[in-house]
Structures are given as structure tokens and as C-alpha cells.
mmCIF file of C-alpha atoms and ligand atoms in Angstrom:
data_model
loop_
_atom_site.group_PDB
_atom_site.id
_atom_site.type_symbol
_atom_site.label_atom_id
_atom_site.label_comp_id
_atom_site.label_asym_id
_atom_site.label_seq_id
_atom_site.Cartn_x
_atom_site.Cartn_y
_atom_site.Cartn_z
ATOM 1 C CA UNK A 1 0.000 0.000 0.000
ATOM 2 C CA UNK A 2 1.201 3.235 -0.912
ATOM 3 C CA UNK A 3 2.185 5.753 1.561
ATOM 4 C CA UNK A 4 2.268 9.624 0.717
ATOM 5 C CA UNK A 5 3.533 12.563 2.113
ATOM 6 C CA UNK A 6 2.959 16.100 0.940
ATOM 7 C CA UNK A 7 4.730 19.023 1.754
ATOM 8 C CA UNK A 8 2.921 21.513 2.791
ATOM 9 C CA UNK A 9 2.957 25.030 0.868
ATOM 10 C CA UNK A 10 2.391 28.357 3.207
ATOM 11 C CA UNK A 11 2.863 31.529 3.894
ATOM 12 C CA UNK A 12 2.760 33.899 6.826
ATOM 13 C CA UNK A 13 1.297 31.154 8.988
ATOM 14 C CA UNK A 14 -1.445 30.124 6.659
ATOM 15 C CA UNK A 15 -1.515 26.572 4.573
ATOM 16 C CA UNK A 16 -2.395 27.378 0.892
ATOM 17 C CA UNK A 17 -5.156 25.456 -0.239
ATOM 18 C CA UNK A 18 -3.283 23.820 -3.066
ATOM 19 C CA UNK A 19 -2.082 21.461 -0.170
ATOM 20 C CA UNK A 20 -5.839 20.040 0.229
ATOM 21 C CA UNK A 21 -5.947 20.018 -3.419
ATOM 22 C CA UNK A 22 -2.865 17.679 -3.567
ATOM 23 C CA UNK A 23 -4.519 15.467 -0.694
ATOM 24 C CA UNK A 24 -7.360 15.053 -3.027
ATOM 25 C CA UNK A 25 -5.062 13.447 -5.464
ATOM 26 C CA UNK A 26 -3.513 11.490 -2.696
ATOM 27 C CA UNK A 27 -7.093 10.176 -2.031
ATOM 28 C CA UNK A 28 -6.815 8.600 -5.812
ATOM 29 C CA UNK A 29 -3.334 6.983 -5.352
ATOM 30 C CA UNK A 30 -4.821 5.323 -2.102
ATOM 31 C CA UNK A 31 -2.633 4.567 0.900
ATOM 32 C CA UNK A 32 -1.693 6.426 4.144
ATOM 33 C CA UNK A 33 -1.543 10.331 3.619
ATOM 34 C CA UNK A 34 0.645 12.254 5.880
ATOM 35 C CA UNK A 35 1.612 16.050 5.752
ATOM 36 C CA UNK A 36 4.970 17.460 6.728
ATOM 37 C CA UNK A 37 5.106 21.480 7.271
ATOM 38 C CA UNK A 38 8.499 22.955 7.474
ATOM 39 C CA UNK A 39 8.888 26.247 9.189
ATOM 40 C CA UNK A 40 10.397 28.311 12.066
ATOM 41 C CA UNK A 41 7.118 28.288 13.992
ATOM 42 C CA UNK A 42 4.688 25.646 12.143
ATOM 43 C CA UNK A 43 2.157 25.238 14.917
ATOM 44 C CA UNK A 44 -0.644 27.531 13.027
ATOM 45 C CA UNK A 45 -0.194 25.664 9.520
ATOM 46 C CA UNK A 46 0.214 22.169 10.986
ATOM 47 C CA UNK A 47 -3.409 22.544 12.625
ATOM 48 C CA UNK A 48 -4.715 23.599 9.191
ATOM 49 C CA UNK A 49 -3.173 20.705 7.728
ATOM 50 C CA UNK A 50 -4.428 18.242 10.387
ATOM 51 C CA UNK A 51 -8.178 19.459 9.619
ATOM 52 C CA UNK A 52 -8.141 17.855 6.149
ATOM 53 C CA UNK A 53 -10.177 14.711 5.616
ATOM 54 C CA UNK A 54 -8.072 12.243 5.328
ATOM 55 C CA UNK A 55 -4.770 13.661 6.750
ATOM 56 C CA UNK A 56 -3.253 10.324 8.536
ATOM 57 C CA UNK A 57 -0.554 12.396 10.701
ATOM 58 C CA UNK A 58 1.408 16.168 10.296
ATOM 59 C CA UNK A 59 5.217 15.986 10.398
ATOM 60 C CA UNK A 60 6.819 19.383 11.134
ATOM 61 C CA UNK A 61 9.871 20.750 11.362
ATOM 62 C CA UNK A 62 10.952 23.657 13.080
ATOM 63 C CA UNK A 63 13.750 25.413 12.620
ATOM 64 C CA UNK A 64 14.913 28.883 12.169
ATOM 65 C CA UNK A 65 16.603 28.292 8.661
ATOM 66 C CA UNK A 66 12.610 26.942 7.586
ATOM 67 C CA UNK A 67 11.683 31.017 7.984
ATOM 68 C CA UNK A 68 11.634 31.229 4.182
ATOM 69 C CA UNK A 69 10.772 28.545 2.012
ATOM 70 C CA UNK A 70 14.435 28.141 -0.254
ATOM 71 C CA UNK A 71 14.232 25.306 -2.055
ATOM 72 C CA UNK A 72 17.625 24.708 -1.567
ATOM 73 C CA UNK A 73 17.210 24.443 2.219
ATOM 74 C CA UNK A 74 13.535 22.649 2.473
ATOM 75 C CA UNK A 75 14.782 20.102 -0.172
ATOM 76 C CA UNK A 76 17.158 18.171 1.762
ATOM 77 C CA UNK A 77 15.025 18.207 4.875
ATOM 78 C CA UNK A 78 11.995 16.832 2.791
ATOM 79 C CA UNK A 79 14.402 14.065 1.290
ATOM 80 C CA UNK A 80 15.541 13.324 4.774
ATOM 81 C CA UNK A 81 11.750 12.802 5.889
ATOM 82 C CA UNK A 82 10.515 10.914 3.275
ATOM 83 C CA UNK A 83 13.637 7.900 3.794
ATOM 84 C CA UNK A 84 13.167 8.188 7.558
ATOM 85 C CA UNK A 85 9.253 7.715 6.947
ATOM 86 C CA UNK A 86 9.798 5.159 4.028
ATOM 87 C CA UNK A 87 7.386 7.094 2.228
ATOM 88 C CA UNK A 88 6.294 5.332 -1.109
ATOM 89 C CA UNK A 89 5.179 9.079 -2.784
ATOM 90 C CA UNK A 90 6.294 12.602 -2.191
ATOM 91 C CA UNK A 91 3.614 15.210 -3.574
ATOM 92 C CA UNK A 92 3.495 19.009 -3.837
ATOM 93 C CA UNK A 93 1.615 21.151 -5.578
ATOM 94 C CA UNK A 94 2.668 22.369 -9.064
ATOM 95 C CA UNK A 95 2.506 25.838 -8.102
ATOM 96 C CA UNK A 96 5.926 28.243 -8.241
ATOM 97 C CA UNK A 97 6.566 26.948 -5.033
ATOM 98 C CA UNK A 98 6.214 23.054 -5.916
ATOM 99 C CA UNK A 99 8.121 23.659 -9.296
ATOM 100 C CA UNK A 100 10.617 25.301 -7.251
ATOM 101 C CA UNK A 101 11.394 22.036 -4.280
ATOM 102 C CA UNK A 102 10.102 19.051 -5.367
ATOM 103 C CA UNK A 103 12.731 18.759 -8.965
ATOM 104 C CA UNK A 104 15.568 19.380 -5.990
ATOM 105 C CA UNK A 105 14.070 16.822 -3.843
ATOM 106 C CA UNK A 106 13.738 14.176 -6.556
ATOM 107 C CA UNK A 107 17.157 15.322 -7.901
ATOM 108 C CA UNK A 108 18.616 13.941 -4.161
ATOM 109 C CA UNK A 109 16.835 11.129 -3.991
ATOM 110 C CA UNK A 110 18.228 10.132 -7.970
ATOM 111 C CA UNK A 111 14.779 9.369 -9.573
ATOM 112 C CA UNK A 112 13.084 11.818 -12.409
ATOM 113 C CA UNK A 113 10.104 13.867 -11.101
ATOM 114 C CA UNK A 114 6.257 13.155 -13.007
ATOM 115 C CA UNK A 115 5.533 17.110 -13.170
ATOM 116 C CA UNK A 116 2.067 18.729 -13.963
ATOM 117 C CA UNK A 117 -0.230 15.187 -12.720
ATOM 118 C CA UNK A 118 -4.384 15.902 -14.164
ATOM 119 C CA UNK A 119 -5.016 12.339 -13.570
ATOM 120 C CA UNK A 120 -4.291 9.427 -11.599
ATOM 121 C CA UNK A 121 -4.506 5.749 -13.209
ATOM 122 C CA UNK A 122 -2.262 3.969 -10.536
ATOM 123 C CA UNK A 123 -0.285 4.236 -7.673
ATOM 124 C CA UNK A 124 3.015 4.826 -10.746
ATOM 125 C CA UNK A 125 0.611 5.681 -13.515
ATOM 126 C CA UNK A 126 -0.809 9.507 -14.297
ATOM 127 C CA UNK A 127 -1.838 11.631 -16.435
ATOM 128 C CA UNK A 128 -0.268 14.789 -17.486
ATOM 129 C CA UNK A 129 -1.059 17.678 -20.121
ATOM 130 C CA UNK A 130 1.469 18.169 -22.537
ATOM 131 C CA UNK A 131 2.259 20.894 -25.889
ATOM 132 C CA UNK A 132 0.360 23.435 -23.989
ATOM 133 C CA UNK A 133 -2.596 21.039 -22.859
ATOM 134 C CA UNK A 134 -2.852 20.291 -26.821
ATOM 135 C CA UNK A 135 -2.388 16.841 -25.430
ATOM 136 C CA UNK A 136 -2.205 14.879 -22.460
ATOM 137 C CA UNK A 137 0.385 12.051 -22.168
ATOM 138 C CA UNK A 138 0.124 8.729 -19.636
ATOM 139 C CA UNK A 139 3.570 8.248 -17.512
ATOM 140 C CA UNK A 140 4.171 4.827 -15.816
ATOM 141 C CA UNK A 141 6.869 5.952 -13.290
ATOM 142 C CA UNK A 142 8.940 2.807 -11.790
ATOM 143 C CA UNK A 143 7.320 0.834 -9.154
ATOM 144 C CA UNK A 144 10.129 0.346 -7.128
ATOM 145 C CA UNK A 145 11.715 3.999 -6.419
ATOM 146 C CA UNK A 146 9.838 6.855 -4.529
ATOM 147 C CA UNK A 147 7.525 8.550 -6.838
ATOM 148 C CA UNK A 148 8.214 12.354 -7.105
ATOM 149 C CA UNK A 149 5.189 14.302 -8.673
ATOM 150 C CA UNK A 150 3.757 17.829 -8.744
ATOM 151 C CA UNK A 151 -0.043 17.699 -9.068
ATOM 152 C CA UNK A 152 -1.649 20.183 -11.329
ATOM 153 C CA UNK A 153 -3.920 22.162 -8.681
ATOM 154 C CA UNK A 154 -6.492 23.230 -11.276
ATOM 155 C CA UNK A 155 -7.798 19.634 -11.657
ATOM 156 C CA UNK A 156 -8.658 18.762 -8.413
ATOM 157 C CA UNK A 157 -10.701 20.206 -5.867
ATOM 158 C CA UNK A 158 -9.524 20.518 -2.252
ATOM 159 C CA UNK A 159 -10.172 17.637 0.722
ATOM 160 C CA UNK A 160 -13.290 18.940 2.974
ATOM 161 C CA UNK A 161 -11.646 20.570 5.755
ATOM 162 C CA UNK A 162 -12.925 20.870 9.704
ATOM 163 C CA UNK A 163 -13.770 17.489 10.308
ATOM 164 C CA UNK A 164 -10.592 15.933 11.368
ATOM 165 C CA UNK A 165 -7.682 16.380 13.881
ATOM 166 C CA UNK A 166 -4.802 14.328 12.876
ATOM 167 C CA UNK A 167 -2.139 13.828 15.578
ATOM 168 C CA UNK A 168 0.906 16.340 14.901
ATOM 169 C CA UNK A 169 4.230 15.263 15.571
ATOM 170 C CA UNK A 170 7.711 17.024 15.640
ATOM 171 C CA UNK A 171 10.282 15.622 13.748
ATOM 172 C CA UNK A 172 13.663 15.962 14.575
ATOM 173 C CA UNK A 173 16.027 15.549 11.696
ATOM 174 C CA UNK A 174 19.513 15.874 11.423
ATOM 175 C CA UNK A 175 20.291 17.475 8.394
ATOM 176 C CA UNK A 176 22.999 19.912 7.334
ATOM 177 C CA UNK A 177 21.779 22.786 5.555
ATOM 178 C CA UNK A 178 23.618 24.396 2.899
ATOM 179 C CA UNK A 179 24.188 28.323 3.532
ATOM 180 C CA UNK A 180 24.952 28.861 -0.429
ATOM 181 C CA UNK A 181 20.898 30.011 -1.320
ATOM 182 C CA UNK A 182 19.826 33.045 1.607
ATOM 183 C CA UNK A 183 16.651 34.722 1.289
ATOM 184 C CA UNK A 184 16.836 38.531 0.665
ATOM 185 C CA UNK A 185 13.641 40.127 0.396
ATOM 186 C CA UNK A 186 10.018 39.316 -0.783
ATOM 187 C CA UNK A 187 8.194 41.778 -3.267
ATOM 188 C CA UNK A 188 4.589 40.458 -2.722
ATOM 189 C CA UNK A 189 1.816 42.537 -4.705
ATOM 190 C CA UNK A 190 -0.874 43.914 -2.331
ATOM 191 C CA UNK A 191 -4.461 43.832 -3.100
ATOM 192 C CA UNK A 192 -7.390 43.419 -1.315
ATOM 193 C CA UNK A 193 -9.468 41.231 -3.976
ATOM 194 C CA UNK A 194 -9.162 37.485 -3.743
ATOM 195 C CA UNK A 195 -6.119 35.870 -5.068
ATOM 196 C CA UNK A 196 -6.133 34.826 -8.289
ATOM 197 C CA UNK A 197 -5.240 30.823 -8.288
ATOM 198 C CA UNK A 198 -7.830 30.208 -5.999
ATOM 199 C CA UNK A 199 -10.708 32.241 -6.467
ATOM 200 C CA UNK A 200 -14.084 31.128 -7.482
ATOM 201 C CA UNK A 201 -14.590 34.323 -10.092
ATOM 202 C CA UNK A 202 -12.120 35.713 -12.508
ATOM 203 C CA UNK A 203 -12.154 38.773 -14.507
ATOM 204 C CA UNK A 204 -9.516 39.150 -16.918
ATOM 205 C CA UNK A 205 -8.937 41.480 -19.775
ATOM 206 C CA UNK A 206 -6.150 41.058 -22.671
ATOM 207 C CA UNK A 207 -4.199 43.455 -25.178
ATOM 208 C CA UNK A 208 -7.699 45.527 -26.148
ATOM 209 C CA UNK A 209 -8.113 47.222 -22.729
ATOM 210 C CA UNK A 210 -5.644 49.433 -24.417
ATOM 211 C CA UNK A 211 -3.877 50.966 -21.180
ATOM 212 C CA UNK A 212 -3.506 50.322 -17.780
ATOM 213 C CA UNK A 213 -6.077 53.219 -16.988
ATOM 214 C CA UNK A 214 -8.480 51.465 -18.961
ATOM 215 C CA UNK A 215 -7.869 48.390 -16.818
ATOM 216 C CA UNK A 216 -9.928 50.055 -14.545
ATOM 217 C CA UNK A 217 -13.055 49.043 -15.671
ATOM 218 C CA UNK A 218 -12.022 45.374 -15.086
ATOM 219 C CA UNK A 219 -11.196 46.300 -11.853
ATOM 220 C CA UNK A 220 -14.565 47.492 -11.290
ATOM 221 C CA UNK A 221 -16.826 44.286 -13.021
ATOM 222 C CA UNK A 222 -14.397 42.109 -10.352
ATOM 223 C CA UNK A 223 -15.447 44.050 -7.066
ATOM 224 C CA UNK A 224 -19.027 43.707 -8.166
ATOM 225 C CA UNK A 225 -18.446 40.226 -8.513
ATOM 226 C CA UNK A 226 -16.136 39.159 -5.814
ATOM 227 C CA UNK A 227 -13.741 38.155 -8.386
ATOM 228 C CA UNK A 228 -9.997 38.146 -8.446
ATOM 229 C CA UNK A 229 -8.357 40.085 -11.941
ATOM 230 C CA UNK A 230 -6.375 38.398 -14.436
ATOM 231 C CA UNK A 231 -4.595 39.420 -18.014
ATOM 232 C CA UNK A 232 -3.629 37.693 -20.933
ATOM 233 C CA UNK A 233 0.335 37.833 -21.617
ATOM 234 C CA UNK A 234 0.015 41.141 -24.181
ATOM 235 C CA UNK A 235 -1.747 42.954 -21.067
ATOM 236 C CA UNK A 236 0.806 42.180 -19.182
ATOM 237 C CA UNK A 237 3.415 42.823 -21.853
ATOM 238 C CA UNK A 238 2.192 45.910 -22.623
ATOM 239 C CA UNK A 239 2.556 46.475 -18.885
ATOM 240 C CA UNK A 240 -1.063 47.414 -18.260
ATOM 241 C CA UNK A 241 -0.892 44.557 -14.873
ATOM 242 C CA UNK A 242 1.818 43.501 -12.911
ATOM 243 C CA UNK A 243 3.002 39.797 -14.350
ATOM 244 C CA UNK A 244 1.569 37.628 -11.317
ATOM 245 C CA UNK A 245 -1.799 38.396 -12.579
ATOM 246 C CA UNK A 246 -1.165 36.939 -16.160
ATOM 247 C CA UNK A 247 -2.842 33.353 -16.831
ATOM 248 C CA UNK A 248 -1.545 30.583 -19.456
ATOM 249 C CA UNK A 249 0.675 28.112 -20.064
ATOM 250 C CA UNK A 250 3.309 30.700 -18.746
ATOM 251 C CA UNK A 251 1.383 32.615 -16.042
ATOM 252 C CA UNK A 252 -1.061 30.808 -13.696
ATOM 253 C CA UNK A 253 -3.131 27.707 -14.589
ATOM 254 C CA UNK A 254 -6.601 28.177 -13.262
ATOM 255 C CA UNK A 255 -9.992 26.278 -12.041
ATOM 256 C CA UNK A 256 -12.677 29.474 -10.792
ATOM 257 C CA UNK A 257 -16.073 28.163 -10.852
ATOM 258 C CA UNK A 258 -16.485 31.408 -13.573
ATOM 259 C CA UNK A 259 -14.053 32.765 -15.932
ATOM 260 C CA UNK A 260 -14.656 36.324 -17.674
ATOM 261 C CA UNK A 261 -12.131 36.853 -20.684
ATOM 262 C CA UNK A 262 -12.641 40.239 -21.805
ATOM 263 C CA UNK A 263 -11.161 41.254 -24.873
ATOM 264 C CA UNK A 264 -8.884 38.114 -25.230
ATOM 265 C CA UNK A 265 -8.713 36.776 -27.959
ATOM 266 C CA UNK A 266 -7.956 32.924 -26.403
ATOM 267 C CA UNK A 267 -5.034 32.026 -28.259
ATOM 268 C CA UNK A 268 -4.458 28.347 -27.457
ATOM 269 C CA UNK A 269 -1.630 29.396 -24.574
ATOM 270 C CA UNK A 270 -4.131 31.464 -22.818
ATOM 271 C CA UNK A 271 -7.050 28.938 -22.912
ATOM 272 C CA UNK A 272 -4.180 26.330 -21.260
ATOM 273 C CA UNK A 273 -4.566 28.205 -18.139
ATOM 274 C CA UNK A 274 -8.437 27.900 -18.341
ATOM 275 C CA UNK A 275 -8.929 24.207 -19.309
ATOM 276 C CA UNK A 276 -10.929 23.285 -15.841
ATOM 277 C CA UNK A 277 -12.533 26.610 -15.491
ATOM 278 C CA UNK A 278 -16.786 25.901 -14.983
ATOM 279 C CA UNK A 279 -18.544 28.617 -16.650
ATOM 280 C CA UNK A 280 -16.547 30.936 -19.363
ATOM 281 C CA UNK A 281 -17.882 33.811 -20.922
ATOM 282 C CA UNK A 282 -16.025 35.661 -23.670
ATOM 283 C CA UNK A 283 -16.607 39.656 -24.331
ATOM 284 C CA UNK A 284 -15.300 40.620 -27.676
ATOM 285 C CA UNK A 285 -15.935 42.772 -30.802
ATOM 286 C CA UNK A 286 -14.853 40.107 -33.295
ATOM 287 C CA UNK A 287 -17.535 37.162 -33.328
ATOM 288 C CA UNK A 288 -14.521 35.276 -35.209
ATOM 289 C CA UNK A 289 -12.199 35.166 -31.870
ATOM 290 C CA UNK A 290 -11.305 31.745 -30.904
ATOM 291 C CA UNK A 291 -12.082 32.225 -27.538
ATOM 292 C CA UNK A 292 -16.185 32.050 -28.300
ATOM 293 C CA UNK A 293 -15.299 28.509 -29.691
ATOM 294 C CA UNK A 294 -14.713 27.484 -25.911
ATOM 295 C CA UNK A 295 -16.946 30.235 -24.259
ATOM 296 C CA UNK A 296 -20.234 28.713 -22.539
ATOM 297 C CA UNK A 297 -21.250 32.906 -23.190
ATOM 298 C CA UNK A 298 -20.090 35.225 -25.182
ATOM 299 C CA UNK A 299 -20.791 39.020 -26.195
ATOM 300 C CA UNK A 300 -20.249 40.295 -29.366
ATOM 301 C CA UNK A 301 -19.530 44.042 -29.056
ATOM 302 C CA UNK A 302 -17.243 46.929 -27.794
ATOM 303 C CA UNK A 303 -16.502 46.370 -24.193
ATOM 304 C CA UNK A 304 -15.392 49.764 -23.446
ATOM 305 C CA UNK A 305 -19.338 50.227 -23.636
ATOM 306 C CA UNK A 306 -20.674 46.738 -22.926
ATOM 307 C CA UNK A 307 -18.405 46.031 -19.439
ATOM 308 C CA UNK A 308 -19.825 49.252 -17.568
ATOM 309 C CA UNK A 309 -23.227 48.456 -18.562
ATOM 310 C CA UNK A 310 -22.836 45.026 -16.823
ATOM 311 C CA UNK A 311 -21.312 46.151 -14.128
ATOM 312 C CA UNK A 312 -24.437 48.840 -14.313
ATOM 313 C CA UNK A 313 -26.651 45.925 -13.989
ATOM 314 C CA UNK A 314 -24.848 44.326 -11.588
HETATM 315 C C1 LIG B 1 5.564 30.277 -25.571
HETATM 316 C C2 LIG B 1 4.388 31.191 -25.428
HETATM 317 C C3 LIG B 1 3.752 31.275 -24.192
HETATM 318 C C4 LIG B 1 2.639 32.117 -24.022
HETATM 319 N N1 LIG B 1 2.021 32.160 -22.809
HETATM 320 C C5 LIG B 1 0.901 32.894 -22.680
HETATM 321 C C6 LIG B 1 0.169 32.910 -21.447
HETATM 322 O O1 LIG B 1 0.559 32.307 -20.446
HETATM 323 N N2 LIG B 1 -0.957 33.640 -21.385
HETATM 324 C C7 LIG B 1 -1.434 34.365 -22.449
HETATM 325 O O2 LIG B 1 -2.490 35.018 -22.303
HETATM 326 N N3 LIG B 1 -0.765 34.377 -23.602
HETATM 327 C C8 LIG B 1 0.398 33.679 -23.742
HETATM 328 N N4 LIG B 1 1.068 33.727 -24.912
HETATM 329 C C9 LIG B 1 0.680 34.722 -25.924
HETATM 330 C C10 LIG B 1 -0.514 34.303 -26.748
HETATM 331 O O3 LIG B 1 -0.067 33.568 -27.884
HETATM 332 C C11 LIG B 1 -1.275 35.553 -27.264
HETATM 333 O O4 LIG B 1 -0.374 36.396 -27.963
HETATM 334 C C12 LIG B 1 -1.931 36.386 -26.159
HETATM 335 O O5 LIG B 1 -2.701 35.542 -25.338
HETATM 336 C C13 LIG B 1 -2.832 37.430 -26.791
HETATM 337 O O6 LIG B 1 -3.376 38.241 -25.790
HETATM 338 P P1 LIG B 1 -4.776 38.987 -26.051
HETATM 339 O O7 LIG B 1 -5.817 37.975 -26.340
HETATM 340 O O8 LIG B 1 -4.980 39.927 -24.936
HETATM 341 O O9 LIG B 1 -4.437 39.893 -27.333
HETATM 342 P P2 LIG B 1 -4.939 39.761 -28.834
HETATM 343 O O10 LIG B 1 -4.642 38.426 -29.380
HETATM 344 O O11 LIG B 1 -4.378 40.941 -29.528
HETATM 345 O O12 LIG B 1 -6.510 39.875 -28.739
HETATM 346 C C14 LIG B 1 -7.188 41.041 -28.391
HETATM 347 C C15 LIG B 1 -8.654 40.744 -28.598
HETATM 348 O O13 LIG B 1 -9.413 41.873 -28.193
HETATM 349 C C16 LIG B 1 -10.484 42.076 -29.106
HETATM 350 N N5 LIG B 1 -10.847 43.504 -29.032
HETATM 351 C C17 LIG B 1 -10.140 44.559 -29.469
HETATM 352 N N6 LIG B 1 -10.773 45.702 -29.154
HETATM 353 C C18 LIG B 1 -11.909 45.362 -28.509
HETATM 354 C C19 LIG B 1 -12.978 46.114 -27.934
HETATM 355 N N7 LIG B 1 -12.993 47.435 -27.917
HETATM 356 N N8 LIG B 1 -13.992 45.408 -27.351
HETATM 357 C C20 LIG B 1 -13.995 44.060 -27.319
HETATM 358 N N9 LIG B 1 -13.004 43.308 -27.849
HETATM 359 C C21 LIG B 1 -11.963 43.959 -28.433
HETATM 360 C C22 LIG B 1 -9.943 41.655 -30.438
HETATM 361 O O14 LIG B 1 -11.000 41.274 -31.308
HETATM 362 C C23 LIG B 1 -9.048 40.479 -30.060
HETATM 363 O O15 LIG B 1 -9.754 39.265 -30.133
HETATM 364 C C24 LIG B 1 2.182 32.895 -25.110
HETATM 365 C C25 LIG B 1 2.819 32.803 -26.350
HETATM 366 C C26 LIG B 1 3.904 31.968 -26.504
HETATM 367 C C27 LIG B 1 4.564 31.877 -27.838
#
């Protein structure tokens, strides 16, 4: 039976919920699911993490060098946890922070890391999207090494959370950290809407806004819905939004339960980041644009006049 552990992404004392998402993966590989939270204080995340249906025990760590997550300092800890656990699977979330210490981990423990799973078929055998999402490939990883994988957070939902209270228990490991990666600073943009990988609503508006003035009327449609605000790559390009607000195959990959692209055109890298989105609905002058092939509603018109209307109406 297989036995998982997932380390835990958070920040400022509070689990992301990515981490439930990857326990609901976990759920599909079957086995014992434990969750191991490195930090300098992890008390406050590790009793998020043993809410989760499903959580069989929290591992933490706590040391002062776990202040920051550096991949280069969690991943020999994790390593260290997952031989002294004889853990079967080692799971993260395939968010920046996953992408940045699981590949690390895997590298020390000398097997290749199955990035990006969408599905799970076995205990060794997933799913994963491929050319953009223009295709999605099956990997059959080796039974008999410890299976490294990032799980694509968009296409699964998070474990129900409240219900349980897994036993938490320090681990002491003893590990030497390297002192080659420090942290220096973190440039975190501020805003008070929801953030934008996990929010149920999304407004986002591409290269026709025009200016970063204009974005303003996105802004607006958003706070009437509760949404967070994303861009397509030329909005951000054209520097109308800062770059953590871009989604696609190179910005953030995306599951709200309703997607607004407003004058987007939904070339095929922008519509990678949308895939698992529920409802879509496309504004846009040209009834040709791709993105209405995908769009569950769509708008044909201006939406320097049709966007204040709705939000109007809203
Ligand atoms: C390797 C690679 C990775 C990429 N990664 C990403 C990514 O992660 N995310 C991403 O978004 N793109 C990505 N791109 C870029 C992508 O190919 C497109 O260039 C980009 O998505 C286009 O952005 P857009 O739809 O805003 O602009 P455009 O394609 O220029 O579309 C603008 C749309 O606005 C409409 N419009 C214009 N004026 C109005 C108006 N007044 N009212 C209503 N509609 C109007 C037009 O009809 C048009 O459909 C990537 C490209 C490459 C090569």
C-alpha cells in the first residue's frame, strides 16, 4: 500500500489550499496520507493541515533556517523525511513553489520527477497535459523507487476541511543545511481582492483594454463580482498589470467556478490556463475570436461600452 507525504505550501502562517488540493489526489493513489510542514514556527499551519479529511498524521519541522521557504534548504530536509518515513510518494503542488522544491528533492533522492499530474490511473501511472494542454500524455513511473510528482492544482478540488484532527508530531532531523541560497527580500503585490489561483470568479482582460487606466473598468466588473483580476500575456506585456496576474501556459493555470475573458482573444496558450474553469464567458468585438469557440457565453460588441453596462446591472 502506498504511503504519501505532501509538503505543505504556506505563507505567513497560513496553509495554501493547493495542499488540500494535492490530498485530493492522494485520495486517488490510495494509501496512508501524511503532511509534513516545514517552518520556524509551524504550529498555526500544521493545525490547518491536520483538519483535512483524510490527513493520517502532520510531520513538522521547526527550525529557524525553515523562515523562508528556499528550495535549496527545504529540499534536503523533505528528502531526509521521506527515507526516515519510508514514504512510497512525495507530492506538492505544481505551483511556483512546488516547481521550485520538489525537482531538488527528486534530484537527491536520484529518480526523475512526473511534473504537472491531471489524472491518476495507478499508484506509478498519471496523467499529465502536454504541448500546452494540446495533449495529455500517460507516464508509468517505476514501481520500485519513490515517486516524485507535482499535481496540477487546477484539476482537483480541495479535501473537505474541519472534520478531522490528525495527531501532529515534531520531527527531529539531522540534516545539514547548505548556507549557499539566503533569502533577501520578498516583493509580494498587495491587493485586497481574492487571489487569483484560488478564487471562485475571474475577470480578466487582454491586449484591447488598451492601457492600464483602462484596466480600470475590469477592476470594477471584479469588485461587483467578488472576483480576483487576471490578463492575458500582451496585457501584461504591454505592462497594463503587474506579471503575477497573467494566466496561461506561462502565467497561472486556473480552475474558478467562472471565468470572464474580456477582450482576449484565447489564443491556445491562454485557454491552457483555463482548461478546468466551470462557466466561461467571452466579451469581444470580433464574433470570429477563438475564444467564443470554448466560451459557454459570449458578447459580441465593444466592451469599453458593454463592461460598464454590466457592471451597471450588476
Ligand atoms: C511560448 C508562449 C507562451 C505564451 N504564454 C501565454 C500565457 O501564459 N498567457 C497568455 O495570455 N498568452 C500567452 N502567450 C501569448 C498568446 O499567444 C497571445 O499572444 C496572447 O494571449 C494574446 O493576448 P490577447 O488575447 O490579450 O491579445 P490579442 O490576441 O491581440 O486579442 C485582443 C482581442 O481583443 C479584441 N478587441 C479589441 N478591441 C476590442 C474592444 N474594444 N472590445 C472588445 N473586444 C476587443 C480583439 O477582437 C481580439 O480578439 C504565449 C505565447 C507563446 C509563444
Amino acid at each position: 500500500m502506498a504511503s504519501i507525504l505532501i509538503l505543505a505550501e504556506h505563507l505567513g502562517g497560513t496553509l495554501n489550499p493547493a495542499t488540500a488540493r494535492c490530498v485530493t489526489a492522494a485520495h486517488q493513489i490510495g494509501g496512508d496520507i501524511d503532511i509534513l510542514v516545514l517552518a520556524a514556527d509551524p504550529a498555526a499551519v500544521a493545525t490547518d493541515a491536520a483538519a483535512i479529511e483524510g490527513v493520517r498524521k502532520v510531520l513538522t519541522v521547526a527550525r529557524a533556517e525553515n523562515q523562508h521557504a528556499l528550495a535549496a534548504v527545504y529540499a534536503p530536509q523533505v528528502v531526509a523525511a521521506v527515507q526516515a518515513g519510508g514514504y512510497s510518494h512525495l507530492l506538492a503542488p505544481s505551483t511556483t513553489f512546488g516547481k521550485d522544491v520538489l525537482p531538488r528533492a527528486a534530484a537527491l533522492l536520484g529518480v526523475a520527477q512526473v511534473s504537472d499530474i491531471s489524472a491518476v490511473d495507478g499508484a506509478h501511472s498519471f496523467k499529465r497535459p502536454i504541448y500546452a494542454g494540446n495533449a495529455i500524455i500517460s507516464v508509468e513511473a517505476p514501481a520500485d523507487q519513490v515517486l516524485v510528482g507535482t499535481v496540477r492544482t487546477a484539476s482537483y478540488a480541495a479535501a473537505s476541511s474541519g472534520a478531522n484532527a490528525a495527531p501532529v508530531e515534531a520531527l527531529a532531523l539531522d540534516v545539514a543545511l547548505p548556507t549557499h541560497t539566503r533569502f533577501v527580500d520578498l516583493h509580494q503585490g498587495r491587493s485586497d481582492r481574492p487571489d487569483l489561483q484560488s478564487a471562485a470568479r475571474v475577470v480578466s482582460g487582454g491586449r484591447a483594454l488598451g492601457s492600464a487606466d483602462n484596466f480600470a473598468i475590469i477592476h470594477a466588473l471584479a469588485d461587483k463580482l467578488g472576483a480576483a483580476v487576471g490578463a492575458s500575456r500582451a496585457a501584461v506585456d504591454a505592462g497594463y498589470v503587474p506579471n503575477e496576474l497573467q494566466v496561461g501556459q506561462t502565467g497561472k493555470i486556473i480552475a474558478p467556478e467562472l471565468y470572464m475573458a474580456i477582450g482576449i482573444s484565447g489564443a491556445i496558450q491562454h485557454l491552457t490556463g483555463i482548461k478546468d474553469a466551470g462557466t466561461i464567458v467571452a466579451i469581444n468585438k470580433d464574433a470570429e475570436a477563438p475564444i467564443f469557440e470554448i466560451a459557454d457565453y459570449g458578447l459580441v460588441g465593444d466592451l469599453f461600452k458593454l463592461v460598464p453596462e454590466l457592471t451597471a446591472a450588476l
